Amino acid sequence: MNQQSLSAFIWSVADLLRGDYKQSEYGRVILPFTVLRRLDCVLAPTKQAVLVELENRQKLGINPEPFLLRASRQTFFNTSPLDMKKLMGDQDHIRENLFSYINTFSYAVRDIFERFDFHAQVERLAKCGLLYRVTERFTQFDLHPDVVSNHQMGLVFEELIRKFAELSNETAGEHFTPRDVIRLLVCLIFIEDDDVLSKPGVVRALYDPTSGTGGMLSISGEYLAEHNPKARLTVFGQELNPESFAICKADMLIKGQDVSNIVFGNTLSDDGHSGRYFDYMLSNPPFGVEWKKVEKEVRKEHTTLGFNGRFGPGLPRISDGSMLFLLHLISKMRPVAEGGCRFGIVLNGSPLFTGAAGSGESEIRRYVLENDLLEAIVGLPTDMFYNTGISTYIWIVSNKKPEHRKGLVQLIDASNMWQKMRKSLGSKRKELSEDHIAEITRLFGQFVEAEADGKPISRIFKNTDFGYRTITVERPERDAKGKIVLGQKGKMKGKPMPDSKLRDTENVPLSQDVEEYFKREVLPHAPDAWIDHDKTKVGYEIPFNRHFYVFNPPRPLDMIDADLKLTTDRIKAMIEGLTA
Amino acid sequence: MSFPKYPEYKDSGVDWLGEVPSHWSIARTKRLFQIVGGSTPKSDNDLYWDGDIVWITPADLSHLRSFEILDSARRITAEGLASCGTTMVPKGSIVLSTRAPIGSLGISDVGLCTNQGCKCLIAVNIIEPRFYAYMFSIASVQLNIRGKGTTFLELSGDALAAFELVFPPRYEQSVISAFLDRETAKIDALVAEQEKLIDLLKEKRQAVISHAVTKGLDPNVPMKDSGVEWLGEVPEHWAIKRLKHLSPQISVGIVVNPSNYVADEGYPFLYGGDIAEGQVRVDGARRISGEDSKRNGKTQLKQGDIVTVRVGAPGVSAVIPAECEGGNCASVMLIRKGMFNPEWLCFAMNSRMVRYQVELVQYGAAQEQFNISHAVEFLVATPPKEEQDSITDHLLAVISKIDDLIDTSRHAIDLLKERRSALISAAVTGKIDVRGLADVTQ
């Protein structure tokens, strides 16, 4: 049986749940039971050995755990004499026995079932009178490793997660990034490193700070396995939703990854990988979500640690925390001396332009651009995500820009690269085909300017092109007779006093000379004006769409008139032909 | 007609303004206008609402038929005005929408204020407001690319302040706007005539179909009373049949959770929205797997069947083309092919004869619809098969002529609109010199 039919077969357990469970709840039963059955099968060959080892070590009175791990030949074990087959033998005590079986797993596994809130599901099934039948169905699935490999089981589980996420798509965006977007992200961050990765024995660390159900982590694993079978990827993640966390961790466990790399909790207030650096990172943080809940911790880190913490450059407005994740990722980049790092983060439009010069957002952009960290931004089509139809952008950030990209930023407008989905899922109505992904990856990889249908789709700019100075233009206060009021004391003594009502600001591109700009744009209109240089601020913004706009002048009037004449003549002739 | 040009030009330095007459200057909006924002009084306080102060929103601006603003959909009271940060602006101010959508505009003909979706431009320099209204009316795209936002675009006060405009001498502003008033009125009248033509053509189309399917093609054939009051006389040799006696089977497409059957690939799976009058839009249709379609055999489509929209635009019918064979349908009425010409029945379904009966039985406040139990009783004046064929041939020929003409008229309207904005653009940016073409006293 291939993995697709196996996952469909497993999902068919849903038939039993219909009526008692809502569609969006099927996954809460099916996912943990699948994990349970898989682990049950994986541990079966060594079960006897583990029980013998346990008895021996207990007799000697020493901590049995390391010995049990060795005996089970896995990263986890179970010390119960029960297994799922045996559970079936005692229909009257299935509930109690199931609880006792779960409780005898080693800690990491128990943690997964707790986060799944598996106890509650078991109680609910027992109440509905379904527990025995559901358990029995799962016991019939043969998920032994000699029948279903780790890799296959991973694919089966992913398929189940996808079904679950799609059925509960009203909230899917919270823990589920569409596969096409992940594929693109993965292609973009790995493209330049194919050589490195194809060397045997290379181990790379990949991290997702908002890992959800682990889609980014598992798809990047698959990609690497396809392209560079010899490379090894160790994955790290953190997730704050217990159910998503449980799914993610279970997925890792099933694929034989080290589950201690997946940490539970809020990444912003409680960094689960403090002090660690990564080679690659991927992230699709929540957009437009306020960060009030973690405000105290984040502000404290900003003020007390400054650039030694994660949030040195600045803090965004309280209503949108997505740029905090950008800063978080930057702080986790492996230093250049140790090989450097590249990451991709999906953001909405706000981080491109929100905030005037000197604001937290602008300061963060300034930090990114002045430190030459931004390689490219890819504008995606609208209607790409399950929970929102807004425009989104992938930022590719790196501290190891190759020589030819230094000081430059590439903007790629992929907003017209999409195909319509036959069946939309929530707000997701469009998808990237493999060809679209290949085309975007090629544009990025070749680092070229390009056009499609007479419109630019890839452009290259200097970092400084996005910068500007906001200058404050003052004009003198005048008394009733129109005479300039002079300062009486301190620094302003004898100098014209500024009239705050006439105060104005001008944004001058970094590429232009401030004094020349002032002479050209301001003095002709306000000959008495001056610049208060103490108030000058540097800002950065990335007006993405403006850079892809092409001005088409109107057609010449006589050309339109000629067309009009042809058309009206034709109408006249046609009307005459109609009355026949 | 070709227009004279100014004797001398210079580069404006602004992409979309191009070359301008050399004696004109370029000025940022803030050099010509004071920019004033708007606001909204609290919606739950009745004291603030339904007063006599005109309070403009972007929706008011997009409904304007000319530049003059006299009234708003909602008005506020003096208390409402005092309660929020909106400001009264004088007559002659330009009111511009700056969010959802950016770029609708008008000129205040009374003192008014706006909500936060608009900005008012009060002249601080010597200007002709109509000239700048024309100018902003062709700058919509330019203003939009300066907009920012995630869920909707918004043009900030700073971006508007920095927006570059031409600044010709006042007299020329007046001449240009007077010229444009006259010329755009002519174009608008022409567009109205074309629209009237399209309406007449649609009426004629419907009349031609209804006549053919109720009276036949031969004006000399003996007639009889149909016995149905609204149908009147029909040719003597025709029969009045119920739909259920014409078609071997009338059913409704998949009704229970049709979306469960929607697949990425497979056969066309038609929803009401895919059916237009006399035409199935196959390309945009959803898909259903062959297996699922076969499982729902009762509604599996065959070439020559007729599908009729039940919900939304009830009664709109089309014949199933070959490329839909084997597909299926959701919620629409399916009339199986029988001993009749399907194109003829489709014309009859789309004619007043059947549409009238649909209107009699349709129900539903939000979305109009009808039940199959009613539809099977619909009466159809039925000629012999050979006459069905000749009616069909006749109608196909006439209708394609009318449809071509409608398309051509639509194209003419598009051209007129293009001419309108090209003319405004040429005049306000000085590409043409209209000083000799308008009567304005200096």
CSV table of C-alpha atoms in Angstrom, one decimal, chain A residues 105-357:
chain,number,residue,atom,x,y,z
A,105,PHE,CA,6.1,5.6,27.9
A,106,SER,CA,9.3,7.5,28.4
A,107,TYR,CA,9.0,11.2,29.1
A,108,ALA,CA,9.1,12.7,25.6
A,109,VAL,CA,6.3,10.5,24.4
A,110,ARG,CA,4.2,11.0,27.5
A,111,ASP,CA,4.6,14.8,26.9
A,112,ILE,CA,3.2,14.4,23.3
A,113,PHE,CA,0.1,12.7,24.5
A,114,GLU,CA,-0.4,15.3,27.2
A,115,ARG,CA,-0.2,18.1,24.8
A,116,PHE,CA,-2.6,16.3,22.5
A,117,ASP,CA,-4.9,16.3,25.6
A,118,PHE,CA,-5.3,12.6,24.8
A,119,HIS,CA,-6.8,11.8,28.2
A,120,ALA,CA,-9.8,14.0,27.4
A,121,GLN,CA,-10.2,12.4,24.0
A,122,VAL,CA,-10.1,8.9,25.5
A,123,GLU,CA,-12.7,9.9,28.1
A,124,ARG,CA,-14.9,11.4,25.3
A,125,LEU,CA,-14.6,8.2,23.2
A,126,ALA,CA,-15.4,6.1,26.2
A,127,LYS,CA,-18.5,8.2,26.9
A,128,CYS,CA,-19.7,7.8,23.3
A,129,GLY,CA,-19.1,4.1,23.5
A,130,LEU,CA,-16.5,4.3,20.7
A,131,LEU,CA,-13.3,3.7,22.5
A,132,TYR,CA,-13.1,0.0,22.0
A,133,ARG,CA,-14.0,0.1,18.3
A,134,VAL,CA,-11.6,3.0,17.5
A,135,THR,CA,-8.7,1.3,19.4
A,136,GLU,CA,-9.5,-2.0,17.6
A,137,ARG,CA,-9.4,-0.3,14.2
A,138,PHE,CA,-6.0,1.2,14.9
A,139,THR,CA,-4.7,-2.1,16.2
A,140,GLN,CA,-5.6,-3.6,12.8
A,141,PHE,CA,-3.2,-1.2,10.9
A,142,ASP,CA,0.1,-2.7,10.4
A,143,LEU,CA,2.6,0.1,10.9
A,144,HIS,CA,5.7,-2.1,11.7
A,145,PRO,CA,8.9,-0.5,10.5
A,146,ASP,CA,9.6,-3.5,8.2
A,147,VAL,CA,6.3,-2.7,6.4
A,148,VAL,CA,6.3,1.1,6.6
A,149,SER,CA,9.7,2.8,6.7
A,150,ASN,CA,10.4,5.9,8.8
A,151,HIS,CA,10.3,8.0,5.7
A,152,GLN,CA,7.0,6.6,4.5
A,153,MET,CA,5.5,6.9,7.9
A,154,GLY,CA,6.5,10.5,7.9
A,155,LEU,CA,4.7,11.1,4.6
A,156,VAL,CA,1.6,9.3,5.9
A,157,PHE,CA,1.5,11.4,9.0
A,158,GLU,CA,2.0,14.6,7.1
A,159,GLU,CA,-0.9,13.6,4.8
A,160,LEU,CA,-3.1,13.1,7.9
A,161,ILE,CA,-2.0,16.5,9.3
A,162,ARG,CA,-2.9,18.1,6.0
A,163,LYS,CA,-6.3,16.5,6.0
A,164,PHE,CA,-6.8,17.7,9.6
A,165,ALA,CA,-5.6,21.2,8.8
A,166,GLU,CA,-7.8,21.5,5.7
A,167,LEU,CA,-10.9,20.3,7.5
A,168,SER,CA,-10.3,22.9,10.2
A,169,ASN,CA,-9.2,25.5,7.8
A,170,GLU,CA,-11.0,28.4,9.5
A,171,THR,CA,-8.0,28.5,11.8
A,172,ALA,CA,-5.5,26.6,9.6
A,173,GLY,CA,-3.3,29.6,9.0
A,174,GLU,CA,-2.3,29.5,12.7
A,175,HIS,CA,-0.5,26.3,12.4
A,176,PHE,CA,-0.3,25.5,8.7
A,177,THR,CA,1.7,27.1,5.9
A,178,PRO,CA,0.6,26.0,2.4
A,179,ARG,CA,3.0,23.5,0.9
A,180,ASP,CA,3.7,25.5,-2.3
A,181,VAL,CA,4.9,28.5,-0.2
A,182,ILE,CA,7.1,26.2,1.9
A,183,ARG,CA,8.6,24.7,-1.3
A,184,LEU,CA,9.4,28.1,-2.6
A,185,LEU,CA,11.0,29.2,0.7
A,186,VAL,CA,13.1,26.1,0.8
A,187,CYS,CA,14.2,26.4,-2.8
A,188,LEU,CA,15.3,30.0,-2.2
A,189,ILE,CA,17.3,29.4,1.0
A,190,PHE,CA,19.1,26.3,-0.3
A,191,ILE,CA,19.7,27.3,-3.9
A,192,GLU,CA,23.2,28.7,-3.5
A,193,ASP,CA,24.4,25.9,-1.2
A,194,ASP,CA,23.9,22.8,-3.3
A,195,ASP,CA,27.7,22.3,-3.5
A,196,VAL,CA,28.2,22.5,0.2
A,197,LEU,CA,25.2,20.3,0.9
A,198,SER,CA,26.1,17.6,-1.5
A,199,LYS,CA,29.4,16.9,0.2
A,200,PRO,CA,29.0,13.7,2.2
A,201,GLY,CA,28.8,14.0,5.9
A,202,VAL,CA,27.8,17.7,6.0
A,203,VAL,CA,25.4,18.4,8.8
A,204,ARG,CA,23.3,21.5,8.8
A,205,ALA,CA,21.0,23.0,11.4
A,206,LEU,CA,17.6,24.3,10.4
A,207,TYR,CA,15.2,26.2,12.7
A,208,ASP,CA,11.6,27.4,12.6
A,209,PRO,CA,10.7,29.7,15.5
A,210,THR,CA,6.9,29.3,14.9
A,211,SER,CA,7.0,25.7,13.8
A,212,GLY,CA,3.3,25.0,14.0
A,213,THR,CA,2.7,21.4,13.1
A,214,GLY,CA,6.2,21.2,11.6
A,215,GLY,CA,5.4,21.6,7.9
A,216,MET,CA,8.4,23.8,7.2
A,217,LEU,CA,10.7,21.5,9.0
A,218,SER,CA,9.5,18.3,7.3
A,219,ILE,CA,9.3,19.7,3.8
A,220,SER,CA,12.8,21.1,4.0
A,221,GLY,CA,13.9,17.6,5.1
A,222,GLU,CA,12.2,16.1,2.1
A,223,TYR,CA,13.7,18.7,-0.3
A,224,LEU,CA,17.2,18.0,1.0
A,225,ALA,CA,16.7,14.2,0.8
A,226,GLU,CA,15.6,14.6,-2.9
A,227,HIS,CA,18.4,17.0,-3.9
A,228,ASN,CA,21.3,16.0,-1.7
A,229,PRO,CA,20.7,12.5,-0.3
A,230,LYS,CA,24.0,12.6,1.5
A,231,ALA,CA,23.4,15.8,3.4
A,232,ARG,CA,22.1,15.7,6.9
A,233,LEU,CA,19.7,18.2,8.4
A,234,THR,CA,19.1,18.6,12.1
A,235,VAL,CA,15.9,20.5,12.7
A,236,PHE,CA,14.9,22.8,15.6
A,237,GLY,CA,11.6,24.4,16.4
A,238,GLN,CA,9.5,26.1,18.9
A,239,GLU,CA,5.7,26.3,19.1
A,240,LEU,CA,3.2,27.8,21.5
A,241,ASN,CA,0.0,26.0,20.6
A,242,PRO,CA,-0.1,22.7,22.6
A,243,GLU,CA,-1.9,20.7,19.9
A,244,SER,CA,0.3,21.9,17.1
A,245,PHE,CA,3.3,21.3,19.3
A,246,ALA,CA,2.2,17.7,19.9
A,247,ILE,CA,1.7,17.1,16.2
A,248,CYS,CA,5.1,18.6,15.4
A,249,LYS,CA,6.9,16.6,18.0
A,250,ALA,CA,5.1,13.4,17.1
A,251,ASP,CA,6.0,14.0,13.4
A,252,MET,CA,9.7,14.3,14.4
A,253,LEU,CA,9.5,11.2,16.6
A,254,ILE,CA,7.9,9.2,13.8
A,255,LYS,CA,10.7,10.2,11.4
A,256,GLY,CA,13.4,9.3,13.9
A,257,GLN,CA,14.5,12.9,14.6
A,258,ASP,CA,15.6,14.1,18.0
A,259,VAL,CA,12.4,15.5,19.6
A,260,SER,CA,14.3,17.4,22.3
A,261,ASN,CA,14.9,20.0,19.6
A,262,ILE,CA,11.3,21.0,19.5
A,263,VAL,CA,10.5,23.2,22.4
A,264,PHE,CA,7.1,24.3,23.7
A,265,GLY,CA,6.4,27.9,24.6
A,266,ASN,CA,6.4,31.5,23.3
A,267,THR,CA,9.4,32.2,21.2
A,268,LEU,CA,9.4,36.0,21.9
A,269,SER,CA,9.1,35.9,25.7
A,270,ASP,CA,10.8,32.5,26.3
A,271,ASP,CA,13.4,31.6,23.7
A,272,GLY,CA,13.7,27.8,23.8
A,273,HIS,CA,17.0,27.8,21.9
A,274,SER,CA,18.8,30.6,23.7
A,275,GLY,CA,22.5,30.8,22.7
A,276,ARG,CA,22.1,28.6,19.7
A,277,TYR,CA,22.9,29.5,16.1
A,278,PHE,CA,21.5,28.0,12.9
A,279,ASP,CA,22.6,27.6,9.3
A,280,TYR,CA,19.1,27.9,7.8
A,281,MET,CA,15.9,29.3,9.2
A,282,LEU,CA,12.3,29.4,7.9
A,283,SER,CA,9.4,31.3,9.4
A,284,ASN,CA,5.8,32.2,8.7
A,285,PRO,CA,5.0,34.2,11.9
A,286,PRO,CA,1.5,35.5,12.6
A,287,PHE,CA,0.9,38.8,10.8
A,288,GLY,CA,-0.8,41.8,12.3
A,289,VAL,CA,-1.1,40.1,15.7
A,290,GLU,CA,-0.5,42.3,18.7
A,291,TRP,CA,2.4,41.4,21.1
A,292,LYS,CA,0.9,42.8,24.3
A,293,LYS,CA,1.1,39.4,26.1
A,294,VAL,CA,4.9,39.4,25.8
A,295,GLU,CA,5.4,43.2,26.0
A,296,LYS,CA,6.9,43.2,29.5
A,297,GLU,CA,9.6,40.6,28.6
A,298,VAL,CA,10.3,42.0,25.2
A,299,ARG,CA,10.7,45.6,26.4
A,300,LYS,CA,12.9,44.4,29.2
A,301,GLU,CA,15.2,42.6,26.8
A,302,HIS,CA,15.3,45.6,24.5
A,303,THR,CA,16.2,48.1,27.3
A,304,THR,CA,18.5,46.0,29.5
A,305,LEU,CA,20.3,43.9,26.9
A,306,GLY,CA,20.2,46.3,23.9
A,307,PHE,CA,22.2,44.8,21.0
A,308,ASN,CA,23.3,41.9,23.2
A,309,GLY,CA,19.8,40.7,23.2
A,310,ARG,CA,17.5,40.0,20.3
A,311,PHE,CA,15.6,43.3,20.0
A,312,GLY,CA,18.4,45.9,20.0
A,313,PRO,CA,17.6,47.8,16.8
A,314,GLY,CA,14.1,48.7,17.8
A,315,LEU,CA,10.6,47.6,18.6
A,316,PRO,CA,7.6,47.7,16.3
A,317,ARG,CA,4.2,49.1,17.3
A,318,ILE,CA,2.3,47.0,19.8
A,319,SER,CA,-0.4,46.0,17.2
A,320,ASP,CA,1.9,43.9,15.0
A,321,GLY,CA,4.7,41.7,16.4
A,322,SER,CA,5.8,40.2,13.1
A,323,MET,CA,9.0,42.3,12.9
A,324,LEU,CA,10.0,40.9,16.4
A,325,PHE,CA,10.3,37.5,14.7
A,326,LEU,CA,12.5,39.1,12.0
A,327,LEU,CA,14.8,40.4,14.8
A,328,HIS,CA,14.7,37.1,16.6
A,329,LEU,CA,15.8,35.2,13.5
A,330,ILE,CA,18.6,37.7,12.8
A,331,SER,CA,19.9,37.1,16.4
A,332,LYS,CA,20.0,33.3,15.6
A,333,MET,CA,22.1,33.5,12.5
A,334,ARG,CA,25.3,31.5,12.6
A,335,PRO,CA,28.2,33.9,12.6
A,336,VAL,CA,29.9,34.4,9.3
A,337,ALA,CA,33.2,33.1,10.7
A,338,GLU,CA,31.4,29.8,11.4
A,339,GLY,CA,29.8,29.5,7.9
A,340,GLY,CA,27.1,32.1,8.1
A,341,CYS,CA,23.3,31.7,7.6
A,342,ARG,CA,20.5,32.4,5.2
A,343,PHE,CA,16.8,32.5,6.2
A,344,GLY,CA,13.4,33.2,4.7
A,345,ILE,CA,10.5,34.8,6.5
A,346,VAL,CA,7.0,35.4,5.2
A,347,LEU,CA,5.6,38.8,6.2
A,348,ASN,CA,2.7,40.9,5.1
A,349,GLY,CA,3.1,44.4,3.5
A,350,SER,CA,3.4,46.4,6.8
A,351,PRO,CA,7.1,45.7,7.5
A,352,LEU,CA,8.0,47.1,4.1
A,353,PHE,CA,6.7,50.6,4.9
A,354,THR,CA,5.1,51.0,8.4
A,355,GLY,CA,6.5,53.7,10.6
A,356,ALA,CA,8.1,57.1,9.9
A,357,ALA,CA,11.9,57.8,10.1
